[in-house]
């Protein structure tokens, strides 16, 4: 999906800009020193935006101090305030940070009593929409004056009573919740908008975002999209869920910024995000290795050779190196590689430049150094 490009502080997002990586602090926002230290760790790990929760005015005031401290230390990474239940907090913090996330599901109070499951009449449905519009426009006016970007962040677990009543707990309900505010932004000529639909259910998240893209195209919306599987967990589980949810969309050119949500320190999320971008070929930030899983045909100790080649070449950003155990899986399976290291016969290796065999039957003990020399001869060594 081709989106418009917006500027968040000094950072360009959307359009032809790289897919941006962000994270969210897990410190108490009122812990100024701890929050600053964590933000710096995340930035140094590669975070391009850092978000903090501002659930109340006290936290918003603390975030102002955090932002000033980071700026004084020379950090220009945009800071994002996360606001849920209090529009007044959003109004205040929009004057001090580069971006504010709001959740349309709880931005204003429902006209119905909490837990009232009776049907909304059309009159009640649109009356509440009008209340939302009036309050949201006040916020947008502040953002316009202060050049602040916003994210319309819909969570599957916090749809409004009105949306739940009309559309149910569905991807459509999530999409309609976002579309309402997107339409108001268009009416108010406010363009610095990102949109996200998140869920801890990976399949639901992907379906919701795909439906959102369809509806945006139908309505001629081009706002950048933020992707994430919320509450993905930790360890391998969290990484797999994030890779499936975010990666499924990135491979179809959907997504302008991503956040991997792990139950771990924020700086641990950043490498995972960059690996997802690398795997989907959205941002190449390191050497890529294409190696076979090995089988009975493998003509050398694949694991030790892969480790040795990685040790020598891992600084070659953007280069793709194939390491294949035999000629059967060699040239064909590493078709995307820039260079190839392929078992030719017992104790001997052949080297490739793309699909062309450059050197045949090199003794294995000389082969890694020969690969390095081949890369240097072709001007790809850094």
CSV table of C-alpha atoms in Angstrom, one decimal:
chain,number,residue,atom,x,y,z
A,1,UNK,CA,0.0,0.0,0.0
A,2,UNK,CA,1.4,3.4,-1.0
A,3,UNK,CA,1.0,5.8,1.9
A,4,UNK,CA,1.7,9.5,2.3
A,5,UNK,CA,4.9,10.6,4.1
A,6,UNK,CA,4.7,12.6,7.3
A,7,UNK,CA,7.3,14.1,9.6
A,8,UNK,CA,7.5,13.3,13.3
A,9,UNK,CA,10.0,15.6,14.7
A,10,UNK,CA,13.1,15.1,12.5
A,11,UNK,CA,11.9,11.6,11.4
A,12,UNK,CA,10.2,10.9,8.1
A,13,UNK,CA,7.6,8.1,8.2
A,14,UNK,CA,5.6,6.6,5.3
A,15,UNK,CA,5.9,7.1,1.6
A,16,UNK,CA,9.3,6.1,0.5
A,17,UNK,CA,10.9,6.3,3.9
A,18,UNK,CA,12.3,3.1,5.5
A,19,UNK,CA,10.0,1.1,7.7
A,20,UNK,CA,10.7,2.7,11.1
A,21,UNK,CA,11.4,0.7,14.3
A,22,UNK,CA,9.9,1.9,17.6
A,23,UNK,CA,9.5,0.6,21.2
A,24,UNK,CA,7.7,1.6,24.4
A,25,UNK,CA,9.3,2.2,27.8
A,26,UNK,CA,8.2,0.0,30.7
A,27,UNK,CA,9.5,2.2,33.4
A,28,UNK,CA,7.2,4.3,35.7
A,29,UNK,CA,7.0,7.5,33.7
A,30,UNK,CA,7.4,9.4,37.0
A,31,UNK,CA,10.8,7.8,37.5
A,32,UNK,CA,12.6,10.5,35.4
A,33,UNK,CA,16.1,9.2,35.8
A,34,UNK,CA,15.2,5.5,35.1
A,35,UNK,CA,13.0,6.5,32.2
A,36,UNK,CA,15.7,8.6,30.6
A,37,UNK,CA,18.3,5.8,31.0
A,38,UNK,CA,15.9,3.2,29.5
A,39,UNK,CA,15.1,5.5,26.5
A,40,UNK,CA,18.9,6.0,25.9
A,41,UNK,CA,19.4,2.2,25.9
A,42,UNK,CA,16.6,1.8,23.4
A,43,UNK,CA,17.8,4.5,21.2
A,44,UNK,CA,21.3,3.2,21.2
A,45,UNK,CA,19.9,-0.2,20.3
A,46,UNK,CA,18.3,1.3,17.2
A,47,UNK,CA,14.8,2.6,18.3
A,48,UNK,CA,13.7,5.5,16.1
A,49,UNK,CA,10.7,6.4,18.2
A,50,UNK,CA,10.2,5.8,22.0
A,51,UNK,CA,6.8,5.8,23.6
A,52,UNK,CA,5.9,6.4,27.2
A,53,UNK,CA,2.6,5.9,29.0
A,54,UNK,CA,0.9,9.1,30.2
A,55,UNK,CA,-2.1,7.7,32.0
A,56,UNK,CA,-2.6,10.9,34.0
A,57,UNK,CA,-1.5,14.5,34.2
A,58,UNK,CA,1.3,13.7,36.7
A,59,UNK,CA,2.9,11.3,34.2
A,60,UNK,CA,2.4,13.8,31.4
A,61,UNK,CA,4.3,16.4,33.3
A,62,UNK,CA,7.0,13.9,34.1
A,63,UNK,CA,7.3,13.1,30.4
A,64,UNK,CA,7.9,16.8,29.7
A,65,UNK,CA,11.0,16.5,32.0
A,66,UNK,CA,12.1,13.3,30.3
A,67,UNK,CA,11.9,14.9,26.9
A,68,UNK,CA,13.8,17.9,28.0
A,69,UNK,CA,16.5,15.8,29.6
A,70,UNK,CA,16.9,13.7,26.4
A,71,UNK,CA,17.1,16.8,24.2
A,72,UNK,CA,19.7,18.4,26.5
A,73,UNK,CA,21.8,15.2,26.2
A,74,UNK,CA,21.7,15.5,22.4
A,75,UNK,CA,19.1,12.9,21.6
A,76,UNK,CA,16.6,14.0,18.9
A,77,UNK,CA,14.6,10.7,18.7
A,78,UNK,CA,10.9,11.6,18.7
A,79,UNK,CA,9.1,10.9,21.9
A,80,UNK,CA,5.5,9.5,21.8
A,81,UNK,CA,3.0,9.9,24.6
A,82,UNK,CA,0.5,7.1,25.1
A,83,UNK,CA,-2.9,8.4,26.2
A,84,UNK,CA,-6.1,6.4,26.8
A,85,UNK,CA,-8.8,7.7,29.1
A,86,UNK,CA,-8.1,11.4,29.6
A,87,UNK,CA,-8.5,13.7,26.6
A,88,UNK,CA,-7.1,16.6,28.8
A,89,UNK,CA,-3.9,14.7,29.1
A,90,UNK,CA,-3.6,14.4,25.3
A,91,UNK,CA,-4.3,18.1,24.9
A,92,UNK,CA,-1.5,19.0,27.4
A,93,UNK,CA,1.2,16.6,26.2
A,94,UNK,CA,0.6,17.3,22.5
A,95,UNK,CA,2.2,20.7,23.3
A,96,UNK,CA,5.5,19.1,24.4
A,97,UNK,CA,6.2,15.9,22.4
A,98,UNK,CA,6.5,14.9,18.8
A,99,UNK,CA,3.6,12.4,18.7
A,100,UNK,CA,0.6,11.4,20.7
A,101,UNK,CA,-1.2,8.0,20.5
A,102,UNK,CA,-4.9,8.0,21.4
A,103,UNK,CA,-7.2,5.0,21.7
A,104,UNK,CA,-10.7,5.8,20.1
A,105,UNK,CA,-12.2,3.0,22.2
A,106,UNK,CA,-11.8,4.9,25.4
A,107,UNK,CA,-11.1,8.5,24.4
A,108,UNK,CA,-14.5,9.8,25.6
A,109,UNK,CA,-17.0,8.4,28.0
A,110,UNK,CA,-19.9,6.4,26.5
A,111,UNK,CA,-23.4,7.9,26.7
A,112,UNK,CA,-24.5,4.5,27.9
A,113,UNK,CA,-23.8,3.2,31.4
A,114,UNK,CA,-20.8,0.8,31.5
A,115,UNK,CA,-21.9,-2.7,30.8
A,116,UNK,CA,-25.2,-1.6,29.3
A,117,UNK,CA,-25.7,-4.1,26.4
A,118,UNK,CA,-28.9,-2.7,25.1
A,119,UNK,CA,-28.9,-1.7,21.4
A,120,UNK,CA,-27.8,1.7,20.4
A,121,UNK,CA,-30.4,3.4,18.4
A,122,UNK,CA,-29.2,5.2,15.3
A,123,UNK,CA,-29.8,8.5,17.1
A,124,UNK,CA,-27.7,7.4,20.1
A,125,UNK,CA,-25.0,6.0,17.9
A,126,UNK,CA,-24.5,9.2,15.9
A,127,UNK,CA,-25.0,11.4,19.0
A,128,UNK,CA,-22.0,9.7,20.6
A,129,UNK,CA,-20.0,10.0,17.4
A,130,UNK,CA,-20.7,13.7,17.4
A,131,UNK,CA,-19.4,14.0,21.0
A,132,UNK,CA,-16.3,12.1,19.9
A,133,UNK,CA,-15.9,14.4,16.9
A,134,UNK,CA,-16.2,17.6,18.9
A,135,UNK,CA,-13.7,16.5,21.5
A,136,UNK,CA,-11.3,15.1,18.9
A,137,UNK,CA,-11.3,18.3,16.9
A,138,UNK,CA,-10.2,20.3,20.0
A,139,UNK,CA,-7.2,17.9,20.3
A,140,UNK,CA,-6.4,18.2,16.6
A,141,UNK,CA,-6.4,22.0,16.8
A,142,UNK,CA,-3.7,21.8,19.5
A,143,UNK,CA,-1.7,19.4,17.4
A,144,UNK,CA,-1.9,21.7,14.4
A,145,UNK,CA,-0.5,24.6,16.5
A,146,UNK,CA,2.4,22.5,17.8
A,147,UNK,CA,3.2,20.5,14.7
A,148,UNK,CA,2.4,17.3,16.6
A,149,UNK,CA,1.7,14.0,14.9
A,150,UNK,CA,-0.9,11.5,16.2
A,151,UNK,CA,-1.5,7.8,16.1
A,152,UNK,CA,-5.1,6.5,16.0
A,153,UNK,CA,-4.4,3.3,17.9
A,154,UNK,CA,-7.2,0.8,18.0
A,155,UNK,CA,-6.9,-2.2,20.3
A,156,UNK,CA,-9.0,-5.3,19.9
A,157,UNK,CA,-9.5,-5.5,23.6
A,158,UNK,CA,-10.8,-2.0,24.1
A,159,UNK,CA,-13.4,-1.2,21.5
A,160,UNK,CA,-16.0,1.3,22.6
A,161,UNK,CA,-19.4,0.1,23.8
A,162,UNK,CA,-20.9,1.7,20.7
A,163,UNK,CA,-18.7,-0.1,18.3
A,164,UNK,CA,-19.1,-3.4,20.2
A,165,UNK,CA,-22.9,-3.0,20.1
A,166,UNK,CA,-23.0,-2.3,16.4
A,167,UNK,CA,-20.2,-4.4,14.9
A,168,UNK,CA,-19.3,-6.9,17.6
A,169,UNK,CA,-15.9,-8.0,18.8
A,170,UNK,CA,-14.7,-8.2,15.2
A,171,UNK,CA,-12.1,-6.8,12.7
A,172,UNK,CA,-14.8,-4.7,11.2
A,173,UNK,CA,-15.5,-3.1,14.5
A,174,UNK,CA,-11.8,-2.2,14.8
A,175,UNK,CA,-11.7,-0.8,11.3
A,176,UNK,CA,-14.8,1.3,11.7
A,177,UNK,CA,-13.4,2.7,15.0
A,178,UNK,CA,-10.3,3.9,13.1
A,179,UNK,CA,-12.2,5.1,10.1
A,180,UNK,CA,-14.3,7.5,12.1
A,181,UNK,CA,-11.3,9.4,13.4
A,182,UNK,CA,-9.6,9.2,10.0
A,183,UNK,CA,-12.6,10.9,8.4
A,184,UNK,CA,-12.5,13.7,11.0
A,185,UNK,CA,-8.8,14.2,10.3
A,186,UNK,CA,-9.6,14.6,6.6
A,187,UNK,CA,-12.4,17.0,7.3
A,188,UNK,CA,-10.1,19.1,9.5
A,189,UNK,CA,-7.2,18.9,6.9
A,190,UNK,CA,-5.0,17.2,9.5
A,191,UNK,CA,-2.4,15.0,7.8
A,192,UNK,CA,0.1,14.0,10.4
A,193,UNK,CA,-1.7,10.8,11.2
A,194,UNK,CA,-0.7,7.2,11.7
A,195,UNK,CA,-3.1,4.3,12.2
A,196,UNK,CA,-2.8,1.0,14.0
A,197,UNK,CA,-5.1,-2.0,14.7
A,198,UNK,CA,-3.6,-4.3,17.3
A,199,UNK,CA,-4.5,-7.6,18.9
A,200,UNK,CA,-2.8,-10.3,20.8
A,201,UNK,CA,-4.5,-12.7,18.4
A,202,UNK,CA,-2.1,-12.8,15.5
A,203,UNK,CA,-4.7,-14.0,12.9
A,204,UNK,CA,-7.2,-11.5,13.9
A,205,UNK,CA,-4.6,-8.7,13.8
A,206,UNK,CA,-3.6,-9.6,10.3
A,207,UNK,CA,-7.2,-9.9,9.1
A,208,UNK,CA,-8.1,-6.5,10.7
A,209,UNK,CA,-5.2,-4.7,9.0
A,210,UNK,CA,-5.9,-6.2,5.7
A,211,UNK,CA,-9.6,-5.1,6.0
A,212,UNK,CA,-8.4,-1.6,7.0
A,213,UNK,CA,-6.2,-1.4,3.9
A,214,UNK,CA,-9.1,-2.3,1.8
A,215,UNK,CA,-11.4,0.3,3.4
A,216,UNK,CA,-8.6,2.9,3.2
A,217,UNK,CA,-8.2,2.4,-0.5
A,218,UNK,CA,-12.0,2.5,-1.0
A,219,UNK,CA,-12.1,5.8,0.9
A,220,UNK,CA,-8.9,7.3,-0.6
A,221,UNK,CA,-7.0,7.4,2.8
A,222,UNK,CA,-3.2,7.2,2.6
A,223,UNK,CA,-2.2,7.6,6.2
A,224,UNK,CA,0.9,5.6,7.3
A,225,UNK,CA,0.3,2.3,9.1
A,226,UNK,CA,1.9,1.2,12.4
A,227,UNK,CA,2.1,-2.6,12.8
A,228,UNK,CA,2.3,-4.7,16.0
A,229,UNK,CA,1.0,-7.8,17.7
A,230,UNK,CA,0.2,-6.5,21.2
A,231,UNK,CA,1.0,-8.5,24.3
A,232,UNK,CA,2.9,-11.1,22.2
A,233,UNK,CA,4.6,-12.5,25.3
A,234,UNK,CA,8.3,-13.2,25.8
A,235,UNK,CA,11.1,-15.4,24.5
A,236,UNK,CA,10.6,-17.5,21.4
A,237,UNK,CA,6.8,-17.4,21.6
A,238,UNK,CA,6.7,-13.6,21.5
A,239,UNK,CA,9.2,-13.4,18.7
A,240,UNK,CA,7.4,-16.0,16.5
A,241,UNK,CA,4.0,-14.3,17.0
A,242,UNK,CA,5.5,-10.9,16.1
A,243,UNK,CA,7.3,-12.3,13.1
A,244,UNK,CA,4.1,-13.9,11.8
A,245,UNK,CA,1.8,-11.0,12.4
A,246,UNK,CA,4.1,-8.2,11.3
A,247,UNK,CA,5.9,-10.1,8.6
A,248,UNK,CA,2.7,-11.3,6.9
A,249,UNK,CA,1.8,-7.7,6.3
A,250,UNK,CA,5.3,-6.4,5.4
A,251,UNK,CA,5.7,-8.9,2.6
A,252,UNK,CA,2.7,-7.4,1.0
A,253,UNK,CA,4.0,-3.9,1.3
A,254,UNK,CA,1.7,-3.0,4.2
A,255,UNK,CA,3.3,-1.1,7.1
A,256,UNK,CA,5.4,2.0,7.7
A,257,UNK,CA,6.5,1.5,11.3
A,258,UNK,CA,6.6,-1.5,13.6
A,259,UNK,CA,6.8,-2.3,17.3
A,260,UNK,CA,7.6,-5.8,18.5
A,261,UNK,CA,5.8,-6.0,21.9
A,262,UNK,CA,7.7,-8.3,24.2
A,263,UNK,CA,7.4,-8.9,28.0
A,264,UNK,CA,11.1,-8.0,28.1
A,265,UNK,CA,13.1,-4.7,28.4
A,266,UNK,CA,12.4,-2.4,25.4
A,267,UNK,CA,15.9,-2.6,24.1
A,268,UNK,CA,15.4,-6.4,23.6
A,269,UNK,CA,12.5,-5.6,21.1
A,270,UNK,CA,14.7,-3.7,18.7
A,271,UNK,CA,16.9,-6.5,17.3
A,272,UNK,CA,13.8,-8.6,16.7
A,273,UNK,CA,12.2,-5.8,14.8
A,274,UNK,CA,15.2,-5.4,12.6
A,275,UNK,CA,15.4,-9.1,11.9
A,276,UNK,CA,11.8,-9.1,10.8
A,277,UNK,CA,12.6,-6.2,8.5
A,278,UNK,CA,15.6,-8.0,7.2
A,279,UNK,CA,13.7,-11.3,6.6
A,280,UNK,CA,10.9,-9.4,4.7
A,281,UNK,CA,13.6,-7.4,2.8
A,282,UNK,CA,12.2,-4.1,4.0
A,283,UNK,CA,15.5,-2.9,5.6
A,284,UNK,CA,18.8,-4.7,5.1
A,285,UNK,CA,20.9,-3.8,8.1
A,286,UNK,CA,23.3,-6.8,8.3
A,287,UNK,CA,24.9,-9.6,6.3
A,288,UNK,CA,22.4,-12.2,5.2
A,289,UNK,CA,23.3,-15.9,5.2
A,290,UNK,CA,21.6,-18.5,3.1
A,291,UNK,CA,22.6,-22.0,4.3
A,292,UNK,CA,21.1,-25.4,3.8
A,293,UNK,CA,19.9,-27.5,6.8
A,294,UNK,CA,22.5,-30.2,5.8
A,295,UNK,CA,21.8,-33.8,5.0
A,296,UNK,CA,23.7,-37.0,4.1
A,297,UNK,CA,25.0,-35.3,1.0
A,298,UNK,CA,26.8,-32.5,2.9
A,299,UNK,CA,30.5,-32.5,2.2
A,300,UNK,CA,31.8,-30.5,5.1
A,301,UNK,CA,30.9,-29.6,8.7
A,302,UNK,CA,28.2,-27.1,7.9
A,303,UNK,CA,27.7,-25.7,11.4
A,304,UNK,CA,31.4,-24.9,12.0
A,305,UNK,CA,31.9,-23.4,8.5
A,306,UNK,CA,28.8,-21.2,8.8
A,307,UNK,CA,30.2,-20.0,12.2
A,308,UNK,CA,33.6,-19.3,10.7
A,309,UNK,CA,32.2,-17.4,7.7
A,310,UNK,CA,29.9,-15.4,9.9
A,311,UNK,CA,32.8,-14.4,12.1
A,312,UNK,CA,34.8,-13.1,9.1
A,313,UNK,CA,32.0,-11.5,7.2
A,314,UNK,CA,29.2,-10.4,9.5
A,315,UNK,CA,30.2,-6.7,9.1
A,316,UNK,CA,29.3,-6.7,5.4
A,317,UNK,CA,26.0,-4.9,5.6
A,318,UNK,CA,23.5,-5.9,2.9
A,319,UNK,CA,25.6,-8.7,1.4
A,320,UNK,CA,24.0,-12.2,0.9
A,321,UNK,CA,26.3,-15.2,1.2
A,322,UNK,CA,25.2,-18.7,0.5
A,323,UNK,CA,26.7,-21.7,2.3
A,324,UNK,CA,25.6,-24.9,0.8
A,325,UNK,CA,26.7,-28.5,1.6
A,326,UNK,CA,26.7,-29.9,-1.9
A,327,UNK,CA,26.2,-29.1,-5.5
A,328,UNK,CA,22.6,-30.6,-5.5
A,329,UNK,CA,21.3,-27.8,-3.3
A,330,UNK,CA,24.0,-25.3,-4.2
A,331,UNK,CA,23.5,-22.8,-7.1
A,332,UNK,CA,19.8,-23.4,-7.4
A,333,UNK,CA,18.8,-22.9,-3.7
A,334,UNK,CA,21.1,-20.0,-3.2
A,335,UNK,CA,19.9,-18.2,-6.3
A,336,UNK,CA,19.5,-14.9,-4.4
A,337,UNK,CA,23.0,-14.9,-2.9
A,338,UNK,CA,25.7,-12.5,-4.0
A,339,UNK,CA,28.4,-15.1,-3.2
A,340,UNK,CA,28.3,-18.8,-2.7
A,341,UNK,CA,30.4,-21.4,-0.8
A,342,UNK,CA,29.5,-24.8,-2.1
A,343,UNK,CA,30.7,-28.3,-1.3
A,344,UNK,CA,32.2,-29.7,-4.6
A,345,UNK,CA,33.6,-33.1,-3.4
A,346,UNK,CA,35.0,-34.4,-0.2
A,347,UNK,CA,37.4,-31.9,1.2
A,348,UNK,CA,36.9,-29.4,-1.6
A,349,UNK,CA,34.8,-26.3,-2.1
A,350,UNK,CA,33.7,-24.3,-5.2
A,351,UNK,CA,33.1,-20.5,-4.9
A,352,UNK,CA,30.3,-18.6,-6.8
A,353,UNK,CA,29.6,-15.0,-7.7
A,354,UNK,CA,25.8,-15.1,-8.0
A,355,UNK,CA,25.1,-18.1,-10.3
A,356,UNK,CA,28.5,-18.3,-11.8
A,357,UNK,CA,31.2,-20.7,-10.5
A,358,UNK,CA,34.4,-18.6,-10.2
A,359,UNK,CA,36.8,-21.1,-8.6
A,360,UNK,CA,36.4,-24.9,-8.4
A,361,UNK,CA,37.7,-27.5,-6.1
A,362,UNK,CA,39.5,-25.3,-3.6
A,363,UNK,CA,40.9,-27.3,-0.6
A,364,UNK,CA,38.6,-26.8,2.3
A,365,UNK,CA,41.3,-25.4,4.6
A,366,UNK,CA,41.8,-22.6,2.1
A,367,UNK,CA,38.2,-22.0,1.1
A,368,UNK,CA,37.1,-19.4,3.7
A,369,UNK,CA,40.1,-17.2,2.9
A,370,UNK,CA,39.5,-17.7,-0.8
A,371,UNK,CA,35.9,-16.5,-0.3
A,372,UNK,CA,37.1,-13.4,1.4
A,373,UNK,CA,39.5,-12.7,-1.4
A,374,UNK,CA,36.8,-13.1,-4.0
A,375,UNK,CA,34.6,-10.6,-2.2
A,376,UNK,CA,37.5,-8.2,-2.0
A,377,UNK,CA,38.3,-8.6,-5.7
A,378,UNK,CA,34.8,-7.6,-6.6
A,379,UNK,CA,34.8,-4.5,-4.5
A,380,UNK,CA,32.3,-5.7,-1.9
A,381,UNK,CA,34.6,-5.8,1.1
A,382,UNK,CA,34.1,-3.1,3.7
